[in-house]
PDB file of C-alpha atoms and ligand atoms in Angstrom:
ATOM      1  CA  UNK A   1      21.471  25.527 -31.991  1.00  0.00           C
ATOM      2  CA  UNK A   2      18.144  27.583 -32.728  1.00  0.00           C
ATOM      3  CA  UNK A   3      15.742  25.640 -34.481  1.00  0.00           C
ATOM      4  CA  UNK A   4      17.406  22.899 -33.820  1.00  0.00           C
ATOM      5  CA  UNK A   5      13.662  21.623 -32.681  1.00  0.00           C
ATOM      6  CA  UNK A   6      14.443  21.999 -28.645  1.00  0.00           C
ATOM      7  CA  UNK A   7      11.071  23.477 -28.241  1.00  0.00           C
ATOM      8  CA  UNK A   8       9.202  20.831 -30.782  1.00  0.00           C
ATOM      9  CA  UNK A   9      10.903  17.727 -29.124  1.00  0.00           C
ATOM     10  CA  UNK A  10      10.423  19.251 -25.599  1.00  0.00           C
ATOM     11  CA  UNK A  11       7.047  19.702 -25.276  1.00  0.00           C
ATOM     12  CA  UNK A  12       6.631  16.001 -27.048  1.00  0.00           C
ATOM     13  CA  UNK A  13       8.877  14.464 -24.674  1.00  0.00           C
ATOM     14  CA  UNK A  14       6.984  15.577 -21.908  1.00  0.00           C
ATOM     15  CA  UNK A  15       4.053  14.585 -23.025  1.00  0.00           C
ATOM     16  CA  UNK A  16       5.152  10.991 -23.032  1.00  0.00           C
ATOM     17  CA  UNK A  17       6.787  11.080 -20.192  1.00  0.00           C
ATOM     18  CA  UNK A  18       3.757  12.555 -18.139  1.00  0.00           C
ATOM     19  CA  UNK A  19       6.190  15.514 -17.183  1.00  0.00           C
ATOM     20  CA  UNK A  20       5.768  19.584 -17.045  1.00  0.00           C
ATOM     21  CA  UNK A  21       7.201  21.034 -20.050  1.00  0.00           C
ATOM     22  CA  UNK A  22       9.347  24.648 -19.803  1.00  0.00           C
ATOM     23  CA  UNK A  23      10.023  26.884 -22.386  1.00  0.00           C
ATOM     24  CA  UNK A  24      13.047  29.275 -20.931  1.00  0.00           C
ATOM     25  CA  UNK A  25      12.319  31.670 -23.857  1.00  0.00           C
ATOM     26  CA  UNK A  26       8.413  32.082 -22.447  1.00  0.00           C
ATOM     27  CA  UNK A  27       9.876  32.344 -18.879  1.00  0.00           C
ATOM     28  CA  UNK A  28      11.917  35.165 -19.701  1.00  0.00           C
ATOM     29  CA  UNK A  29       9.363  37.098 -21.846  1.00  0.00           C
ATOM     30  CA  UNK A  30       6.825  36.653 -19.020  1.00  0.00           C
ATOM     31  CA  UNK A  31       9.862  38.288 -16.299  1.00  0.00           C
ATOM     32  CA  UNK A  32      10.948  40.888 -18.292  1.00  0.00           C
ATOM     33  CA  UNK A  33       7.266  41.679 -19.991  1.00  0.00           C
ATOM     34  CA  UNK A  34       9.350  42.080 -23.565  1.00  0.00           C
ATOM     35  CA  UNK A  35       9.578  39.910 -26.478  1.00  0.00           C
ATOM     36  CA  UNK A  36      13.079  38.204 -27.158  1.00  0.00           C
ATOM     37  CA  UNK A  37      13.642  40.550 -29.885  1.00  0.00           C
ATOM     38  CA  UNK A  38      13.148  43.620 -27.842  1.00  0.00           C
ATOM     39  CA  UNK A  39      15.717  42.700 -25.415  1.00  0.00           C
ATOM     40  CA  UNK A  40      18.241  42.586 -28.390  1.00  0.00           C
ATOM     41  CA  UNK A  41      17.189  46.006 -29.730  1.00  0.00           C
ATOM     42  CA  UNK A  42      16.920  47.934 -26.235  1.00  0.00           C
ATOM     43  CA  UNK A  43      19.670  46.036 -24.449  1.00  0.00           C
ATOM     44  CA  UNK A  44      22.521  44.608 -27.014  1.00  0.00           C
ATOM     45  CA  UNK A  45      22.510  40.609 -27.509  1.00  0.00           C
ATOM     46  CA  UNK A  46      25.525  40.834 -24.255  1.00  0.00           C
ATOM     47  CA  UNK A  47      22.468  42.418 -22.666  1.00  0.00           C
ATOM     48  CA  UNK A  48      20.140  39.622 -23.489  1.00  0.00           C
ATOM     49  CA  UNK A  49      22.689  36.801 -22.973  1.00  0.00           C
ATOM     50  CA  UNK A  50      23.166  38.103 -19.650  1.00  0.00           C
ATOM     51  CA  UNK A  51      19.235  38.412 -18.886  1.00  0.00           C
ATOM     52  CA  UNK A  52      18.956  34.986 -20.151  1.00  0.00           C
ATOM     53  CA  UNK A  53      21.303  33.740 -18.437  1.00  0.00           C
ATOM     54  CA  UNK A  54      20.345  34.634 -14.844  1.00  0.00           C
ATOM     55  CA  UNK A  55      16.581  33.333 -15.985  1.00  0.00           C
ATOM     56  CA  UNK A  56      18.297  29.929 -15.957  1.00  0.00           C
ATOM     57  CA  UNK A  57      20.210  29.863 -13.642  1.00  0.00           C
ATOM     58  CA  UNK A  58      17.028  30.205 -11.641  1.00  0.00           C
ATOM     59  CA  UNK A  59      15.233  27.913 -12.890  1.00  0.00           C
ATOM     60  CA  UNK A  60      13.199  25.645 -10.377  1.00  0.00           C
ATOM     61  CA  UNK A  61      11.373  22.648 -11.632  1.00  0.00           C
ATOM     62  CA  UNK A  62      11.205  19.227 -10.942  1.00  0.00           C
ATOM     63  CA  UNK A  63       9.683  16.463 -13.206  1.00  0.00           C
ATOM     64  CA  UNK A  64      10.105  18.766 -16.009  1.00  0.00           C
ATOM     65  CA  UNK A  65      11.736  18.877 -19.863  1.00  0.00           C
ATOM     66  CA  UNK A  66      13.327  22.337 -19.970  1.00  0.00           C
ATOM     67  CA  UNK A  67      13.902  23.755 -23.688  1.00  0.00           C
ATOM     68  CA  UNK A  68      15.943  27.006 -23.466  1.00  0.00           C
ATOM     69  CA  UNK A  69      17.265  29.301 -26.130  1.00  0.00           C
ATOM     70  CA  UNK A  70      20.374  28.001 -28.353  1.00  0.00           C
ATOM     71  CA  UNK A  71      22.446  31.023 -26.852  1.00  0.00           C
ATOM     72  CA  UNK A  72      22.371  29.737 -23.061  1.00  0.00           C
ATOM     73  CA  UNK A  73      25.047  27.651 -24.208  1.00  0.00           C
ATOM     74  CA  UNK A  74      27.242  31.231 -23.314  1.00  0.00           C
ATOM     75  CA  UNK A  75      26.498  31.398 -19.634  1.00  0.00           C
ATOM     76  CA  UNK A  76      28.243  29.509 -17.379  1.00  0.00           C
ATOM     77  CA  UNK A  77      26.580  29.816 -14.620  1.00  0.00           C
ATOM     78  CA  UNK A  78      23.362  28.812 -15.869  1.00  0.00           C
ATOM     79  CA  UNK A  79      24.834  26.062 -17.708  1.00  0.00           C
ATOM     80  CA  UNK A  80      26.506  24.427 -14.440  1.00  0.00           C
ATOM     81  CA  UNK A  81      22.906  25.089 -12.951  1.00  0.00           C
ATOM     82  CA  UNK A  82      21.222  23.432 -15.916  1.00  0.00           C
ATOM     83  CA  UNK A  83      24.222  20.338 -15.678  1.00  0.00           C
ATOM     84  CA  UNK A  84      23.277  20.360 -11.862  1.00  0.00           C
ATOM     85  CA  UNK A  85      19.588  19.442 -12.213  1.00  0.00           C
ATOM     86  CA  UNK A  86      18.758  18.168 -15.579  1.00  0.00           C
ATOM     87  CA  UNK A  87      20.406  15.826 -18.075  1.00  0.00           C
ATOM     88  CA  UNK A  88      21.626  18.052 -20.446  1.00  0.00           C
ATOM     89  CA  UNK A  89      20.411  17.143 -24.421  1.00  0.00           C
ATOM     90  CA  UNK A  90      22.646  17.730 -27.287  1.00  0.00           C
ATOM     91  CA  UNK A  91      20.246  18.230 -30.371  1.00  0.00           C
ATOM     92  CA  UNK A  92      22.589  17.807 -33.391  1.00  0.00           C
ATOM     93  CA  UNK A  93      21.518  19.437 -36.648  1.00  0.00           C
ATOM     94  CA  UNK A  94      24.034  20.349 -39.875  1.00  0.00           C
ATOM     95  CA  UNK A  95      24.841  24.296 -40.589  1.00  0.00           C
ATOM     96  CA  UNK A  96      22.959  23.775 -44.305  1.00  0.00           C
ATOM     97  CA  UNK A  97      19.738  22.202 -41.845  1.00  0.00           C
ATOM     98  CA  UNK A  98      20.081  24.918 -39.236  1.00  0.00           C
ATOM     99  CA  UNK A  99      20.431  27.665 -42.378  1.00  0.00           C
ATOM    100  CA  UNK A 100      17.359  26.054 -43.750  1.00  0.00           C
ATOM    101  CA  UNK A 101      14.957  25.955 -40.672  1.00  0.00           C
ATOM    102  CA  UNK A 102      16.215  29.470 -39.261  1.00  0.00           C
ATOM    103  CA  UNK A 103      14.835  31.852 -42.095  1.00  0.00           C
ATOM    104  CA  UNK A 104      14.693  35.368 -40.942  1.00  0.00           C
ATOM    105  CA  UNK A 105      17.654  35.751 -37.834  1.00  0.00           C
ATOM    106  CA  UNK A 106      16.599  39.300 -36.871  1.00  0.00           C
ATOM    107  CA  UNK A 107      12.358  38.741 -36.481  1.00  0.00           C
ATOM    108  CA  UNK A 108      13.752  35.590 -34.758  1.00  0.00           C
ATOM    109  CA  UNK A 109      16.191  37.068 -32.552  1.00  0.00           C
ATOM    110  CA  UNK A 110      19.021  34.835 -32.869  1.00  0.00           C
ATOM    111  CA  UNK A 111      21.926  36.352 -30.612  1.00  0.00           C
ATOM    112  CA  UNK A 112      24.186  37.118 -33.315  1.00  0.00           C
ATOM    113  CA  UNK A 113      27.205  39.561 -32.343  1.00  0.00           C
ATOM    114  CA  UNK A 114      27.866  42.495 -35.061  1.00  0.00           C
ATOM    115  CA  UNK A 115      30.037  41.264 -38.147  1.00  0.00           C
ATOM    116  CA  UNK A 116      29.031  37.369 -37.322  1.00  0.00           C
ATOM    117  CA  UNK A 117      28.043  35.492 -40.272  1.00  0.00           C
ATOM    118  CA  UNK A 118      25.438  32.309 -39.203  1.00  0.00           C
ATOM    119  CA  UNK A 119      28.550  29.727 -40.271  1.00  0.00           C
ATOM    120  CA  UNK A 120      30.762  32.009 -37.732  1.00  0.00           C
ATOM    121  CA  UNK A 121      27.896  31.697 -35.043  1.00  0.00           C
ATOM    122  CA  UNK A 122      27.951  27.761 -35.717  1.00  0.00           C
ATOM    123  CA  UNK A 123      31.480  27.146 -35.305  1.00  0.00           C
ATOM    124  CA  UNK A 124      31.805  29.063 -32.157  1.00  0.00           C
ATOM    125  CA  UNK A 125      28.998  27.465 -30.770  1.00  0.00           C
ATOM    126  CA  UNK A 126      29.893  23.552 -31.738  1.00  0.00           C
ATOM    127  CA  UNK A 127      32.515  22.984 -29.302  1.00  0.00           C
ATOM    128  CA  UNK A 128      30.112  24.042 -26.374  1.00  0.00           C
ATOM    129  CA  UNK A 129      26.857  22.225 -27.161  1.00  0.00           C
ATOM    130  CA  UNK A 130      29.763  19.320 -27.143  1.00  0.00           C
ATOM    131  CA  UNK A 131      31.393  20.346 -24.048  1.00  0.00           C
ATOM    132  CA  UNK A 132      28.144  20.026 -21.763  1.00  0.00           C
ATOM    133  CA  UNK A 133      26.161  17.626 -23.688  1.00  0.00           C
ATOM    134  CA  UNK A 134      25.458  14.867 -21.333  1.00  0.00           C
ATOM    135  CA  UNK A 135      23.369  12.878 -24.393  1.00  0.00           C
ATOM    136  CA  UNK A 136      23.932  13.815 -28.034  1.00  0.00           C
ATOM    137  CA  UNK A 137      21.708  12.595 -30.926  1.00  0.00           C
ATOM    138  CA  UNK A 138      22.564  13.304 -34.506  1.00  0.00           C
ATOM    139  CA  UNK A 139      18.856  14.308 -36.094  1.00  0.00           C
ATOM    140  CA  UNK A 140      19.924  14.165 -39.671  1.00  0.00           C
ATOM    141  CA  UNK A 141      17.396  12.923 -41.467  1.00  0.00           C
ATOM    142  CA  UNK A 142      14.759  12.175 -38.192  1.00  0.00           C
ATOM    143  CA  UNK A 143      11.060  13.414 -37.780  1.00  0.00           C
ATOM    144  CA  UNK A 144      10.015  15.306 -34.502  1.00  0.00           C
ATOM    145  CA  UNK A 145       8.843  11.607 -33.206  1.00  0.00           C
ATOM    146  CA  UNK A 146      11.607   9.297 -34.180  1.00  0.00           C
ATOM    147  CA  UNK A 147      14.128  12.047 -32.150  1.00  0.00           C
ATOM    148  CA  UNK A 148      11.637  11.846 -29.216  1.00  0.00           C
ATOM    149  CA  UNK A 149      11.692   7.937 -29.086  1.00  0.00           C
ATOM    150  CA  UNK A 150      15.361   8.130 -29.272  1.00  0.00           C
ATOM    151  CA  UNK A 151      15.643  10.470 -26.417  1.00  0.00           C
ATOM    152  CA  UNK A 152      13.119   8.404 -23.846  1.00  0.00           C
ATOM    153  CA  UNK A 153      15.376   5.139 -24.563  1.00  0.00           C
ATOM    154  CA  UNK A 154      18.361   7.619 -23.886  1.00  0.00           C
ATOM    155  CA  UNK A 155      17.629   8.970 -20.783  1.00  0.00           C
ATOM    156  CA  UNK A 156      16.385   5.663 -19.026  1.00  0.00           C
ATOM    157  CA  UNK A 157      20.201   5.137 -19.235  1.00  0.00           C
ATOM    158  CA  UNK A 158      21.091   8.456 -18.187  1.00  0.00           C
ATOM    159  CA  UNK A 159      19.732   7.505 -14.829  1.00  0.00           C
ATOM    160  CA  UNK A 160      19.602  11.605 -13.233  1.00  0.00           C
TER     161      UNK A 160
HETATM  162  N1  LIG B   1      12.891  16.758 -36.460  1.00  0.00           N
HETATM  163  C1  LIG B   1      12.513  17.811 -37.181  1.00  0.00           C
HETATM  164  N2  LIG B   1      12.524  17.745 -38.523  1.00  0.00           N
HETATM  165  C2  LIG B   1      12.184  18.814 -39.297  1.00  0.00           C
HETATM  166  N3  LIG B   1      11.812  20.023 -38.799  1.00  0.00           N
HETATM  167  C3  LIG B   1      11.799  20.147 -37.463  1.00  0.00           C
HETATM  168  C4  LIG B   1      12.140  19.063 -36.579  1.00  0.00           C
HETATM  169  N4  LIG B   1      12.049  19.499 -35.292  1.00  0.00           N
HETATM  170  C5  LIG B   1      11.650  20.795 -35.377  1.00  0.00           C
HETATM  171  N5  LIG B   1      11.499  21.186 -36.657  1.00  0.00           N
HETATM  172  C6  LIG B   1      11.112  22.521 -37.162  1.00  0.00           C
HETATM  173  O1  LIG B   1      12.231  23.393 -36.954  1.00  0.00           O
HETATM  174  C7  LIG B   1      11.778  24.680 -36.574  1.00  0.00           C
HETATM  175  C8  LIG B   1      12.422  25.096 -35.266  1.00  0.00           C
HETATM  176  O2  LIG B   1      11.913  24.298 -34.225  1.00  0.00           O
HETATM  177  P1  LIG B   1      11.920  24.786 -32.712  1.00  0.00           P
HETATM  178  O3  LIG B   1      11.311  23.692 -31.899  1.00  0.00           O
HETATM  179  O4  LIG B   1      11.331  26.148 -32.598  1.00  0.00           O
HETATM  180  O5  LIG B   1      13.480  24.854 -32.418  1.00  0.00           O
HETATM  181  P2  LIG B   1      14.271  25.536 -31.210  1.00  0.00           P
HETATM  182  O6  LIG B   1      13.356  25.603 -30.022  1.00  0.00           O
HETATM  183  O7  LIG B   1      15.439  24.639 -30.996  1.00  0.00           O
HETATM  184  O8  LIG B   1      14.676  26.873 -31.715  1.00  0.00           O
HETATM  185  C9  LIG B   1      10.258  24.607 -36.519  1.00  0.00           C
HETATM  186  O9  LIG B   1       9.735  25.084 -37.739  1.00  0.00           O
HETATM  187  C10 LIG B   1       9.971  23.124 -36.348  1.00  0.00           C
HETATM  188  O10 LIG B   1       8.723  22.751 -36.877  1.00  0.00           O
HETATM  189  O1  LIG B   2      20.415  30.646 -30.165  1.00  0.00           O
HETATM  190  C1  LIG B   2      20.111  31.857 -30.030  1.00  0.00           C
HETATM  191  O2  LIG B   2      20.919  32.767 -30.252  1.00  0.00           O
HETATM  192  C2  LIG B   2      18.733  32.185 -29.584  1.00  0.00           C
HETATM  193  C3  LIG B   2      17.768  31.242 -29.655  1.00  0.00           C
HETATM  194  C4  LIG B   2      16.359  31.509 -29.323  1.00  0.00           C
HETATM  195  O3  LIG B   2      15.732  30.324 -28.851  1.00  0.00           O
HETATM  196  P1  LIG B   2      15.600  28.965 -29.695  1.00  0.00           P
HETATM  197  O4  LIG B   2      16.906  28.241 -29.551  1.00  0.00           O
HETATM  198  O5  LIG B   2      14.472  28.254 -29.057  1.00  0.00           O
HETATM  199  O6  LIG B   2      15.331  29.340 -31.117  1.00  0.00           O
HETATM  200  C5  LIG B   2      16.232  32.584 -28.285  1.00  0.00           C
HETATM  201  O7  LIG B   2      16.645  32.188 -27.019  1.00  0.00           O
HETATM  202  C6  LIG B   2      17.011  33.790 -28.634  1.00  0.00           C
HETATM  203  O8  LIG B   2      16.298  34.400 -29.637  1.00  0.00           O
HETATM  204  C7  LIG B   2      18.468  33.534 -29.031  1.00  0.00           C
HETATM  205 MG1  LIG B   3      12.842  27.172 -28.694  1.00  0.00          MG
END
């Protein structure tokens, strides 16, 4: 989900693990030259979900943690590429956590379809983050660090 700390964790993670770190929101403001936000506004969030999906889907790194935007979770094809070379990280959070860290949806550019209330955006979104989680971890109640010692024990089972 957004906010649901994928950038925080991800660039900690790496860090211990001696591993590159990607942002997929940076990657696809540096290829398009356009803030997140301006995509929604000048191309619909279908336009941006489809923009951020390709971005993924060519994603090339080795060694790396990847942290891409909640809303990748809509595009197949980059989540089959993202299942392909990564071990994908379900980062669990409640609707009245994700309502609290989100604040203002618009300035941060949450793809929200017209008439969608954040609750509706949840729901949909649930079963998905479930369907191609290859770890989950519930962070109710868990600091940036505790979540990131969690994950390294995690993924030394994982074995990808
Ligand atoms: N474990 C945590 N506990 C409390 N707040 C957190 C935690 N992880 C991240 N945050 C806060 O939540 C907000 C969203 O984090 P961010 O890493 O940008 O999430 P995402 O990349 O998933 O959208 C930030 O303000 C961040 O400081
Ligand atoms: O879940 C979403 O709809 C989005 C999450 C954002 O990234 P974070 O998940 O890092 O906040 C970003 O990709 C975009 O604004 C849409
Ligand atoms: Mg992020």
């Amino acid at each position: 989900m957004p906010a649901s700390g994928k950038s925080t964790v991800g660039v900690l993670l790496a860090k211990r693990l001696g591993y590159s770190f990607v942002d997929a929101d940076i990657v696809i403001q540096e290829k398009t030259g356009k803030l997140l936000k301006e995509i929604i506004a000048e191309q619909g969030t279908d336009g941006f979900l489809k923009v951020e999906e390709n971005v993924n889907s060519e994603l090339d790194v080795q060694r790396s943690v990847i942290a891409p935007g909640g809303s990748v979770i809509y595009g197949p094809k980059a989540m089959k590429h993202l299942k392909e070379i990564s071990v994908v990280v379900y980062l669990k959070l409640s609707y009245e956590d994700v309502k609290m860290r989100l604040g203002d949806l618009k300035d941060r550019g949450v793809a929200l379809k017209d008439g969608m209330t954040l609750k509706d955006l949840y729901d949909e979104r649930i079963p998905l983050y479930e369907k191609y989680a290859d770890i989950t971890i519930d962070e109710t109640g868990k600091s940036a660090g505790v979540i990131v010692d969690e994950l390294r024990t995690m993924m030394e089972h994982a074995g990808k």
